[in-house]
Amino acid sequence: MALEHAILVSLLEKPGSGYELARRFERSIGYFWTATHQQIYRVLRRMESDGLLAVRELPQQSRPDKKEYSVVGPGRAALSRWLHESIQPESMRHDLAVKIRGAAFDDPSVLVREVERHRQVHSERLAHYLAGEQRDFTGPAAPPSLDAAQELQHVVLRGGIAYERMTIAWLDDVLDTLRRLGTAEPHA
Amino acid sequence: MALEHAILVSLLEKPGSGYELARRFERSIGYFWTATHQQIYRVLRRMESDGLLAVRELPQQSRPDKKEYSVVGPGRAALSRWLHESIQPESMRHDLAVKIRGAAFDDPSVLVREVERHRQVHSERLAHYLAGEQRDFTGPAAPPSLDAAQELQHVVLRGGIAYERMTIAWLDDVLDTLRRLGTAEPHA
DNA sequence: CAAAACATGTAAGCGGTTACATGATTTT
DNA sequence: AAAATCATGTAACCGCTTACATGTTTTG
């Protein structure tokens, strides 16, 4: 149940409402953890009733009140406890790999479009990450004055960049393979 | 719901029992899709009652009967339909990345051990994949006579290899970063 | 004027994990 | 003698997704 922990990290970086968190989970922290607003609202309420978070209701005219959550002592302690635990290295959940192996029992070339689409998405993500890196971790303010939080955000971002580059190269390999099979053997 | 599809692929490659499938999900197909035996048994029963699979009961002396499942027409059709659908590129679910960003709010050096452990696991996986590649995709039988199924299995395995290599390199980067922060700033 | 953004929620259902349960056979 | 393998299941729970619901304000 790392969603709780992802929320703790995000709220420690900056307090915010459920809505704002949902938006962050579409960017930044969402690069390696996803969540929908429904779930975020539910978990926020639970975490608040568990005493991990404090709420401040910000009344707004003609809009639902905004609830700004922030981490309090027990929340910080819970995060610290989790950091000291060991988690097992994630097991993959790669639909596309299942499809590729499955293509042996159909026409492999039906996957070409699909794989091209994935490649496109990963290219865009890579470009997006690189732009973020350029913006946040280079230039005048960067080299000397990076604090721990920024250094750690940067190394995570570098991981995302490495992942996207690796994936794009692999998808090119997949496309080559599919095309070779497509021309050599018309059908299984 | 790709577990169904992963099972279809695995049973098309070779019919087998729930127990055997559970073992395959610890190796081979399990490299990019995991499942426990409980779930596999449940899904197998559902797929059989949906007419995607056929069962053959193999009575055994003094052991539960073994149920050998195999894919029948509608199952093959379901797989084919899935192959023609498009799926969205997976969103990451990377606990370790959350931890790394969270380390900014605690002592970053507490993660060194953890990251080293992960690095170790990924090294072992890489060695395992490389051994499998050596065994199945090189040597006398390999170059000329690979059929489509083998080619596709190989390209998926190459993906696993690329993933592990990338991950190991990134974890080294993470370790460097954590150690630098550990010596420079004792605590947040 | 329509669409997107702001802001929060309920309800149903499924996929998956964890714990519990049984019992013989083979290996160490 | 103990542990691992073979072989299949039940039950409870939880995290997460999808669909539905509401209503204003800002942007194109």
CSV table of C-alpha atoms (C1' of nucleotides) in Angstrom, one decimal:
chain,number,residue,atom,x,y,z
A,1,MET,CA,0.0,0.0,0.0
A,2,ALA,CA,2.5,2.6,-1.2
A,3,LEU,CA,-0.2,5.1,-2.2
A,4,GLU,CA,-0.3,6.4,1.3
A,5,HIS,CA,3.4,6.8,1.3
A,6,ALA,CA,3.4,8.5,-2.1
A,7,ILE,CA,0.9,11.0,-0.7
A,8,LEU,CA,3.0,11.6,2.4
A,9,VAL,CA,6.0,12.4,0.2
A,10,SER,CA,4.0,14.7,-2.0
A,11,LEU,CA,2.4,16.5,0.9
A,12,LEU,CA,5.7,16.9,2.6
A,13,GLU,CA,7.1,18.4,-0.6
A,14,LYS,CA,4.1,20.8,-0.5
A,15,PRO,CA,0.8,20.7,1.2
A,16,GLY,CA,-2.3,20.7,-1.0
A,17,SER,CA,-5.8,19.6,-1.7
A,18,GLY,CA,-7.1,16.3,-3.1
A,19,TYR,CA,-7.6,17.9,-6.4
A,20,GLU,CA,-4.1,19.3,-6.5
A,21,LEU,CA,-2.7,15.9,-5.5
A,22,ALA,CA,-4.6,14.3,-8.3
A,23,ARG,CA,-3.0,16.8,-10.7
A,24,ARG,CA,0.5,16.0,-9.3
A,25,PHE,CA,-0.3,12.3,-9.9
A,26,GLU,CA,-0.6,13.2,-13.5
A,27,ARG,CA,2.9,14.7,-13.5
A,28,SER,CA,5.9,14.6,-11.3
A,29,ILE,CA,5.2,12.0,-8.7
A,30,GLY,CA,2.8,10.4,-11.2
A,31,TYR,CA,5.7,9.4,-13.4
A,32,PHE,CA,6.2,6.4,-11.2
A,33,TRP,CA,3.0,6.1,-9.3
A,34,THR,CA,-0.5,6.7,-10.6
A,35,ALA,CA,-3.8,7.3,-8.8
A,36,THR,CA,-7.2,8.6,-9.6
A,37,HIS,CA,-8.9,11.4,-7.8
A,38,GLN,CA,-11.6,9.1,-6.3
A,39,GLN,CA,-9.0,7.0,-4.6
A,40,ILE,CA,-7.0,10.0,-3.5
A,41,TYR,CA,-10.0,11.5,-1.8
A,42,ARG,CA,-10.8,8.2,0.0
A,43,VAL,CA,-7.2,7.7,1.2
A,44,LEU,CA,-6.9,11.3,2.3
A,45,ARG,CA,-10.0,11.0,4.5
A,46,ARG,CA,-8.6,7.7,6.0
A,47,MET,CA,-5.2,9.2,6.6
A,48,GLU,CA,-6.7,12.2,8.3
A,49,SER,CA,-8.9,10.1,10.5
A,50,ASP,CA,-5.8,8.0,11.3
A,51,GLY,CA,-4.1,11.2,12.5
A,52,LEU,CA,-1.4,11.2,9.8
A,53,LEU,CA,-2.6,14.4,8.2
A,54,ALA,CA,-4.2,17.7,9.3
A,55,VAL,CA,-6.8,19.4,7.2
A,56,ARG,CA,-7.4,23.1,6.9
A,57,GLU,CA,-10.7,24.0,5.3
A,58,LEU,CA,-10.3,27.0,2.9
A,59,PRO,CA,-13.8,28.4,2.3
A,60,GLN,CA,-14.3,29.5,-1.3
A,61,GLN,CA,-17.2,31.4,-2.7
A,62,SER,CA,-19.5,29.4,-5.0
A,63,ARG,CA,-17.2,26.4,-5.1
A,64,PRO,CA,-16.8,23.4,-2.9
A,65,ASP,CA,-14.5,24.3,0.0
A,66,LYS,CA,-11.0,23.4,-0.6
A,67,LYS,CA,-9.4,21.1,2.0
A,68,GLU,CA,-5.7,21.6,2.3
A,69,TYR,CA,-4.0,18.6,3.8
A,70,SER,CA,-0.6,18.6,5.4
A,71,VAL,CA,1.5,16.0,7.1
A,72,VAL,CA,1.7,16.0,10.9
A,73,GLY,CA,4.0,14.2,13.3
A,74,PRO,CA,2.6,10.7,13.1
A,75,GLY,CA,2.5,11.0,9.3
A,76,ARG,CA,6.1,11.8,9.2
A,77,ALA,CA,6.9,9.0,11.6
A,78,ALA,CA,4.9,6.5,9.4
A,79,LEU,CA,6.9,7.6,6.4
A,80,SER,CA,10.2,7.1,8.3
A,81,ARG,CA,9.1,3.7,9.5
A,82,TRP,CA,8.3,2.7,5.9
A,83,LEU,CA,11.7,4.0,4.7
A,84,HIS,CA,13.4,1.7,7.3
A,85,GLU,CA,11.4,-1.4,6.1
A,86,SER,CA,12.6,-3.4,3.1
A,87,ILE,CA,10.3,-3.9,0.2
A,88,GLN,CA,10.7,-6.5,-2.4
A,89,PRO,CA,11.9,-5.5,-5.9
A,90,GLU,CA,8.8,-5.0,-8.0
A,91,SER,CA,7.6,-7.8,-10.3
A,92,MET,CA,6.9,-6.6,-13.8
A,93,ARG,CA,3.4,-6.3,-15.2
A,94,HIS,CA,4.1,-5.8,-18.8
A,95,ASP,CA,1.0,-6.3,-21.0
A,96,LEU,CA,2.9,-5.7,-24.2
A,97,ALA,CA,5.3,-8.5,-23.6
A,98,VAL,CA,2.4,-10.9,-23.1
A,99,LYS,CA,0.9,-9.6,-26.4
A,100,ILE,CA,4.2,-10.1,-28.2
A,101,ARG,CA,4.5,-13.7,-27.1
A,102,GLY,CA,0.8,-14.2,-28.0
A,103,ALA,CA,1.4,-12.8,-31.5
A,104,ALA,CA,3.1,-16.2,-32.3
A,105,PHE,CA,-0.4,-17.7,-32.4
A,106,ASP,CA,-1.9,-15.1,-34.7
A,107,ASP,CA,-0.4,-12.8,-37.4
A,108,PRO,CA,2.6,-11.0,-35.8
A,109,SER,CA,2.2,-8.0,-38.1
A,110,VAL,CA,-1.1,-7.0,-36.4
A,111,LEU,CA,1.1,-5.8,-33.6
A,112,VAL,CA,3.2,-3.4,-35.6
A,113,ARG,CA,0.7,-0.5,-35.3
A,114,GLU,CA,0.3,-1.1,-31.6
A,115,VAL,CA,4.0,-1.2,-30.9
A,116,GLU,CA,4.6,2.0,-33.0
A,117,ARG,CA,1.9,3.7,-30.9
A,118,HIS,CA,3.7,2.7,-27.7
A,119,ARG,CA,7.0,3.8,-29.1
A,120,GLN,CA,5.4,7.2,-29.8
A,121,VAL,CA,4.1,7.5,-26.3
A,122,HIS,CA,7.5,6.7,-24.8
A,123,SER,CA,9.2,9.2,-27.1
A,124,GLU,CA,6.9,11.9,-25.9
A,125,ARG,CA,7.5,11.0,-22.3
A,126,LEU,CA,11.2,11.1,-22.8
A,127,ALA,CA,11.0,14.5,-24.4
A,128,HIS,CA,8.9,15.6,-21.5
A,129,TYR,CA,11.3,14.3,-18.9
A,130,LEU,CA,14.3,15.9,-20.7
A,131,ALA,CA,12.5,19.2,-20.8
A,132,GLY,CA,11.8,19.0,-17.1
A,133,GLU,CA,15.4,18.1,-16.4
A,134,GLN,CA,16.6,21.1,-18.5
A,135,ARG,CA,14.2,23.4,-16.6
A,136,ASP,CA,14.8,22.2,-13.0
A,137,PHE,CA,18.3,20.8,-12.9
A,138,THR,CA,20.5,22.8,-15.1
A,139,GLY,CA,21.4,26.4,-15.6
A,140,PRO,CA,22.5,29.1,-13.1
A,141,ALA,CA,20.9,27.9,-9.9
A,142,ALA,CA,21.7,24.3,-10.3
A,143,PRO,CA,25.3,23.0,-9.9
A,144,PRO,CA,26.3,24.4,-6.5
A,145,SER,CA,23.0,25.0,-4.6
A,146,LEU,CA,21.1,21.8,-5.0
A,147,ASP,CA,19.7,20.5,-1.7
A,148,ALA,CA,19.1,16.9,-0.8
A,149,ALA,CA,15.4,16.9,-2.0
A,150,GLN,CA,16.4,18.3,-5.4
A,151,GLU,CA,19.3,15.8,-5.8
A,152,LEU,CA,16.9,12.9,-5.0
A,153,GLN,CA,14.2,14.2,-7.3
A,154,HIS,CA,16.9,14.5,-10.0
A,155,VAL,CA,18.2,11.0,-9.6
A,156,VAL,CA,14.6,9.7,-9.8
A,157,LEU,CA,14.1,11.7,-13.0
A,158,ARG,CA,17.3,10.3,-14.4
A,159,GLY,CA,15.8,6.8,-13.8
A,160,GLY,CA,12.7,7.8,-15.7
A,161,ILE,CA,14.9,9.0,-18.6
A,162,ALA,CA,16.9,5.8,-18.6
A,163,TYR,CA,13.8,3.8,-18.6
A,164,GLU,CA,12.3,5.6,-21.5
A,165,ARG,CA,15.5,5.4,-23.6
A,166,MET,CA,15.8,1.7,-22.9
A,167,THR,CA,12.2,1.1,-23.7
A,168,ILE,CA,12.4,3.0,-27.0
A,169,ALA,CA,15.4,1.0,-28.1
A,170,TRP,CA,13.7,-2.2,-27.2
A,171,LEU,CA,10.5,-1.3,-29.1
A,172,ASP,CA,12.7,-0.7,-32.1
A,173,ASP,CA,14.1,-4.2,-31.7
A,174,VAL,CA,10.5,-5.5,-31.4
A,175,LEU,CA,9.5,-3.7,-34.5
A,176,ASP,CA,12.4,-5.2,-36.5
A,177,THR,CA,11.5,-8.6,-35.3
A,178,LEU,CA,7.8,-8.3,-36.1
A,179,ARG,CA,8.5,-7.0,-39.6
A,180,ARG,CA,11.0,-9.7,-40.3
A,181,LEU,CA,8.5,-12.3,-39.3
A,182,GLY,CA,5.7,-10.6,-41.2
A,183,THR,CA,7.5,-10.7,-44.5
A,184,ALA,CA,9.1,-14.2,-44.0
A,185,GLU,CA,6.0,-16.1,-42.8
A,186,PRO,CA,2.7,-14.7,-43.8
A,187,HIS,CA,0.6,-16.5,-41.1
A,188,ALA,CA,0.8,-19.1,-38.4
B,1,MET,CA,-7.5,-8.2,-17.2
B,2,ALA,CA,-4.4,-9.5,-18.9
B,3,LEU,CA,-4.0,-12.5,-16.6
B,4,GLU,CA,-6.5,-14.4,-18.7
B,5,HIS,CA,-4.5,-13.5,-21.8
B,6,ALA,CA,-1.2,-14.5,-20.2
B,7,ILE,CA,-2.8,-17.9,-19.3
B,8,LEU,CA,-4.1,-18.3,-22.9
B,9,VAL,CA,-0.6,-17.6,-24.3
B,10,SER,CA,1.0,-20.0,-21.8
B,11,LEU,CA,-1.5,-22.8,-22.5
B,12,LEU,CA,-1.1,-22.3,-26.2
B,13,GLU,CA,2.6,-22.7,-25.8
B,14,LYS,CA,1.9,-25.9,-23.9
B,15,PRO,CA,-1.2,-27.3,-22.1
B,16,GLY,CA,-0.9,-27.9,-18.4
B,17,SER,CA,-2.5,-27.9,-15.0
B,18,GLY,CA,-3.0,-25.0,-12.6
B,19,TYR,CA,0.0,-26.1,-10.6
B,20,GLU,CA,2.2,-26.2,-13.6
B,21,LEU,CA,1.0,-22.8,-14.7
B,22,ALA,CA,1.8,-21.4,-11.2
B,23,ARG,CA,5.3,-22.7,-11.7
B,24,ARG,CA,5.6,-21.1,-15.1
B,25,PHE,CA,4.5,-17.9,-13.5
B,26,GLU,CA,7.6,-18.1,-11.3
B,27,ARG,CA,9.8,-18.4,-14.4
B,28,SER,CA,9.4,-17.7,-18.1
B,29,ILE,CA,6.1,-15.9,-18.5
B,30,GLY,CA,6.4,-14.8,-14.9
B,31,TYR,CA,9.3,-12.5,-15.8
B,32,PHE,CA,6.8,-10.0,-17.0
B,33,TRP,CA,3.5,-11.1,-15.3
B,34,THR,CA,3.0,-12.5,-11.9
B,35,ALA,CA,0.2,-14.6,-10.4
B,36,THR,CA,-0.3,-16.8,-7.4
B,37,HIS,CA,-1.8,-20.3,-7.6
B,38,GLN,CA,-5.0,-19.2,-5.8
B,39,GLN,CA,-5.8,-16.8,-8.5
B,40,ILE,CA,-4.8,-19.0,-11.3
B,41,TYR,CA,-7.1,-21.8,-10.1
B,42,ARG,CA,-10.0,-19.4,-9.8
B,43,VAL,CA,-9.4,-17.9,-13.2
B,44,LEU,CA,-8.9,-21.3,-14.8
B,45,ARG,CA,-12.3,-22.4,-13.6
B,46,ARG,CA,-13.9,-19.2,-14.8
B,47,MET,CA,-12.3,-19.5,-18.2
B,48,GLU,CA,-13.4,-23.1,-18.5
B,49,SER,CA,-17.0,-22.3,-17.6
B,50,ASP,CA,-16.8,-19.5,-20.2
B,51,GLY,CA,-15.8,-22.0,-22.8
B,52,LEU,CA,-12.3,-20.7,-23.5
B,53,LEU,CA,-10.6,-23.8,-22.1
B,54,ALA,CA,-11.1,-27.5,-22.1
B,55,VAL,CA,-10.2,-29.7,-19.1
B,56,ARG,CA,-9.0,-33.2,-19.1
B,57,GLU,CA,-9.0,-34.9,-15.7
B,58,LEU,CA,-5.9,-37.1,-15.3
B,59,PRO,CA,-6.6,-39.4,-12.3
B,60,GLN,CA,-3.6,-40.0,-10.1
B,61,GLN,CA,-3.2,-42.5,-7.4
B,62,SER,CA,-3.2,-41.0,-3.9
B,63,ARG,CA,-3.0,-37.5,-5.1
B,64,PRO,CA,-5.6,-35.0,-6.2
B,65,ASP,CA,-6.5,-35.5,-9.8
B,66,LYS,CA,-4.5,-33.4,-12.1
B,67,LYS,CA,-6.6,-31.2,-14.4
B,68,GLU,CA,-4.9,-30.5,-17.7
B,69,TYR,CA,-6.2,-27.4,-19.4
B,70,SER,CA,-5.9,-26.5,-23.0
B,71,VAL,CA,-7.1,-23.7,-25.2
B,72,VAL,CA,-10.1,-24.3,-27.4
B,73,GLY,CA,-11.5,-22.3,-30.3
B,74,PRO,CA,-13.2,-19.5,-28.5
B,75,GLY,CA,-10.1,-19.1,-26.3
B,76,ARG,CA,-8.0,-18.7,-29.3
B,77,ALA,CA,-10.5,-16.2,-30.7
B,78,ALA,CA,-10.5,-14.2,-27.5
B,79,LEU,CA,-6.7,-14.0,-27.6
B,80,SER,CA,-6.8,-12.8,-31.2
B,81,ARG,CA,-9.4,-10.2,-30.4
B,82,TRP,CA,-7.2,-8.9,-27.6
B,83,LEU,CA,-4.2,-8.7,-29.9
B,84,HIS,CA,-6.2,-6.5,-32.2
B,85,GLU,CA,-7.3,-4.2,-29.4
B,86,SER,CA,-5.0,-1.4,-28.4
B,87,ILE,CA,-3.9,-1.1,-24.8
B,88,GLN,CA,-2.4,1.9,-23.2
B,89,PRO,CA,1.3,2.0,-22.4
B,90,GLU,CA,1.7,0.9,-18.8
B,91,SER,CA,2.0,3.5,-16.1
B,92,MET,CA,4.8,2.8,-13.7
B,93,ARG,CA,4.4,1.6,-10.2
B,94,HIS,CA,7.8,2.0,-8.7
B,95,ASP,CA,7.9,1.9,-4.9
B,96,LEU,CA,11.6,2.4,-4.8
B,97,ALA,CA,11.3,5.8,-6.6
B,98,VAL,CA,8.8,6.9,-4.0
B,99,LYS,CA,11.1,5.9,-1.2
B,100,ILE,CA,14.0,7.7,-2.8
B,101,ARG,CA,12.1,10.9,-3.0
B,102,GLY,CA,10.8,10.3,0.6
B,103,ALA,CA,14.4,9.9,1.8
B,104,ALA,CA,14.8,13.7,1.6
B,105,PHE,CA,12.6,13.9,4.7
B,106,ASP,CA,14.7,11.5,6.7
B,107,ASP,CA,18.3,10.3,6.6
B,108,PRO,CA,19.1,9.4,2.9
B,109,SER,CA,21.7,6.9,4.1
B,110,VAL,CA,19.1,4.6,5.5
B,111,LEU,CA,18.3,3.6,2.0
B,112,VAL,CA,21.8,2.5,1.0
B,113,ARG,CA,21.3,-1.0,2.3
B,114,GLU,CA,17.9,-1.3,0.6
B,115,VAL,CA,19.1,-0.1,-2.7
B,116,GLU,CA,22.1,-2.5,-2.5
B,117,ARG,CA,19.7,-5.3,-1.9
B,118,HIS,CA,17.6,-4.4,-4.9
B,119,ARG,CA,20.7,-4.1,-7.0
B,120,GLN,CA,21.7,-7.6,-6.0
B,121,VAL,CA,18.3,-9.0,-7.0
B,122,HIS,CA,18.5,-7.3,-10.4
B,123,SER,CA,22.0,-8.6,-10.9
B,124,GLU,CA,20.8,-12.2,-10.2
B,125,ARG,CA,17.9,-11.7,-12.6
B,126,LEU,CA,20.1,-10.5,-15.3
B,127,ALA,CA,22.5,-13.5,-14.9
B,128,HIS,CA,19.4,-15.8,-15.0
B,129,TYR,CA,18.1,-14.2,-18.2
B,130,LEU,CA,21.5,-14.3,-19.8
B,131,ALA,CA,21.9,-18.0,-18.9
B,132,GLY,CA,18.4,-18.7,-20.4
B,133,GLU,CA,19.4,-16.8,-23.6
B,134,GLN,CA,22.6,-18.8,-23.9
B,135,ARG,CA,20.7,-22.0,-23.4
B,136,ASP,CA,17.7,-21.4,-25.7
B,137,PHE,CA,18.8,-19.0,-28.3
B,138,THR,CA,22.4,-19.7,-29.3
B,139,GLY,CA,24.4,-22.6,-30.4
B,140,PRO,CA,23.8,-25.2,-33.1
B,141,ALA,CA,20.0,-25.2,-33.4
B,142,ALA,CA,19.6,-21.5,-33.2
B,143,PRO,CA,20.6,-19.2,-36.1
B,144,PRO,CA,18.8,-20.8,-39.1
B,145,SER,CA,15.9,-22.7,-37.6
B,146,LEU,CA,14.2,-20.3,-35.2
B,147,ASP,CA,10.4,-20.3,-35.7
B,148,ALA,CA,8.2,-17.3,-35.1
B,149,ALA,CA,7.3,-18.3,-31.5
B,150,GLN,CA,11.0,-18.6,-30.6
B,151,GLU,CA,11.9,-15.3,-32.2
B,152,LEU,CA,9.2,-13.6,-30.3
B,153,GLN,CA,10.2,-15.2,-27.0
B,154,HIS,CA,13.7,-14.1,-27.7
B,155,VAL,CA,12.8,-10.5,-28.3
B,156,VAL,CA,10.8,-10.4,-25.1
B,157,LEU,CA,13.8,-11.9,-23.2
B,158,ARG,CA,16.1,-9.3,-24.8
B,159,GLY,CA,13.6,-6.7,-23.3
B,160,GLY,CA,14.1,-8.3,-19.9
B,161,ILE,CA,17.8,-8.2,-20.3
B,162,ALA,CA,17.8,-4.5,-21.3
B,163,TYR,CA,15.5,-3.7,-18.4
B,164,GLU,CA,17.8,-5.3,-15.8
B,165,ARG,CA,20.9,-3.7,-17.3
B,166,MET,CA,19.3,-0.3,-17.3
B,167,THR,CA,18.0,-0.8,-13.7
B,168,ILE,CA,21.4,-1.9,-12.4
B,169,ALA,CA,23.1,1.2,-13.9
B,170,TRP,CA,20.4,3.4,-12.4
B,171,LEU,CA,20.7,1.9,-9.0
B,172,ASP,CA,24.4,2.6,-9.1
B,173,ASP,CA,23.6,6.2,-9.9
B,174,VAL,CA,21.2,6.2,-6.9
B,175,LEU,CA,23.8,4.7,-4.6
B,176,ASP,CA,26.3,7.4,-5.6
B,177,THR,CA,23.8,10.1,-5.0
B,178,LEU,CA,22.7,8.7,-1.6
B,179,ARG,CA,26.3,8.3,-0.5
B,180,ARG,CA,27.2,11.8,-1.5
B,181,LEU,CA,24.3,13.2,0.4
B,182,GLY,CA,25.1,11.0,3.4
B,183,THR,CA,28.6,12.4,3.8
B,184,ALA,CA,27.7,16.0,3.0
B,185,GLU,CA,24.6,16.5,5.1
B,186,PRO,CA,24.3,14.2,8.1
B,187,HIS,CA,20.5,14.7,8.6
B,188,ALA,CA,17.5,16.7,7.4
C,1,DC,C1',-21.4,29.3,-26.4
C,2,DA,C1',-19.0,25.2,-25.5
C,3,DA,C1',-15.2,23.1,-23.4
C,4,DA,C1',-11.9,22.7,-20.0
C,5,DA,C1',-10.6,23.5,-15.3
C,6,DC,C1',-11.9,23.7,-10.5
C,7,DA,C1',-13.5,20.8,-6.5
C,8,DT,C1',-15.5,17.0,-4.2
C,9,DG,C1',-17.8,13.1,-3.7
C,10,DT,C1',-20.8,7.9,-3.9
C,11,DA,C1',-21.3,3.0,-5.5
C,12,DA,C1',-20.3,-1.2,-7.7
C,13,DG,C1',-17.3,-4.5,-8.9
C,14,DC,C1',-13.1,-6.9,-10.0
C,15,DG,C1',-8.4,-8.3,-9.7
C,16,DG,C1',-5.2,-9.6,-6.6
C,17,DT,C1',-3.0,-10.7,-2.0
C,18,DT,C1',-2.8,-13.1,2.3
C,19,DA,C1',-4.1,-16.6,5.4
C,20,DC,C1',-5.9,-21.0,6.1
C,21,DA,C1',-6.6,-25.9,4.9
C,22,DT,C1',-5.4,-30.9,3.3
C,23,DG,C1',-2.6,-34.7,2.4
C,24,DA,C1',0.6,-37.9,0.0
C,25,DT,C1',5.4,-38.3,-2.1
C,26,DT,C1',10.0,-37.4,-2.8
C,27,DT,C1',14.3,-35.4,-1.5
C,28,DT,C1',17.8,-33.9,1.9
D,1,DA,C1',13.0,-36.9,10.6
D,2,DA,C1',12.2,-32.7,8.4
D,3,DA,C1',11.6,-30.1,4.4
D,4,DA,C1',10.4,-29.5,-0.2
D,5,DT,C1',7.4,-30.9,-4.1
D,6,DC,C1',3.1,-32.2,-6.0
D,7,DA,C1',-1.8,-30.8,-6.3
D,8,DT,C1',-5.9,-28.3,-5.3
D,9,DG,C1',-8.8,-25.6,-3.1
D,10,DT,C1',-11.9,-21.8,0.4
D,11,DA,C1',-12.5,-17.3,2.6
D,12,DA,C1',-11.6,-12.6,3.8
D,13,DC,C1',-10.1,-8.5,2.6
D,14,DC,C1',-8.2,-4.6,0.2
D,15,DG,C1',-6.6,-1.6,-3.4
D,16,DC,C1',-7.9,0.1,-7.4
D,17,DT,C1',-10.8,1.1,-11.6
D,18,DT,C1',-15.0,2.6,-13.8
D,19,DA,C1',-19.2,4.7,-13.9
D,20,DC,C1',-22.1,8.0,-12.1
D,21,DA,C1',-23.2,12.6,-9.9
D,22,DT,C1',-23.0,17.9,-9.1
D,23,DG,C1',-22.2,22.6,-10.0
D,24,DT,C1',-19.3,26.9,-10.8
D,25,DT,C1',-15.7,29.5,-13.2
D,26,DT,C1',-12.5,30.3,-16.5
D,27,DT,C1',-10.7,29.8,-21.1
D,28,DG,C1',-11.0,29.4,-26.2
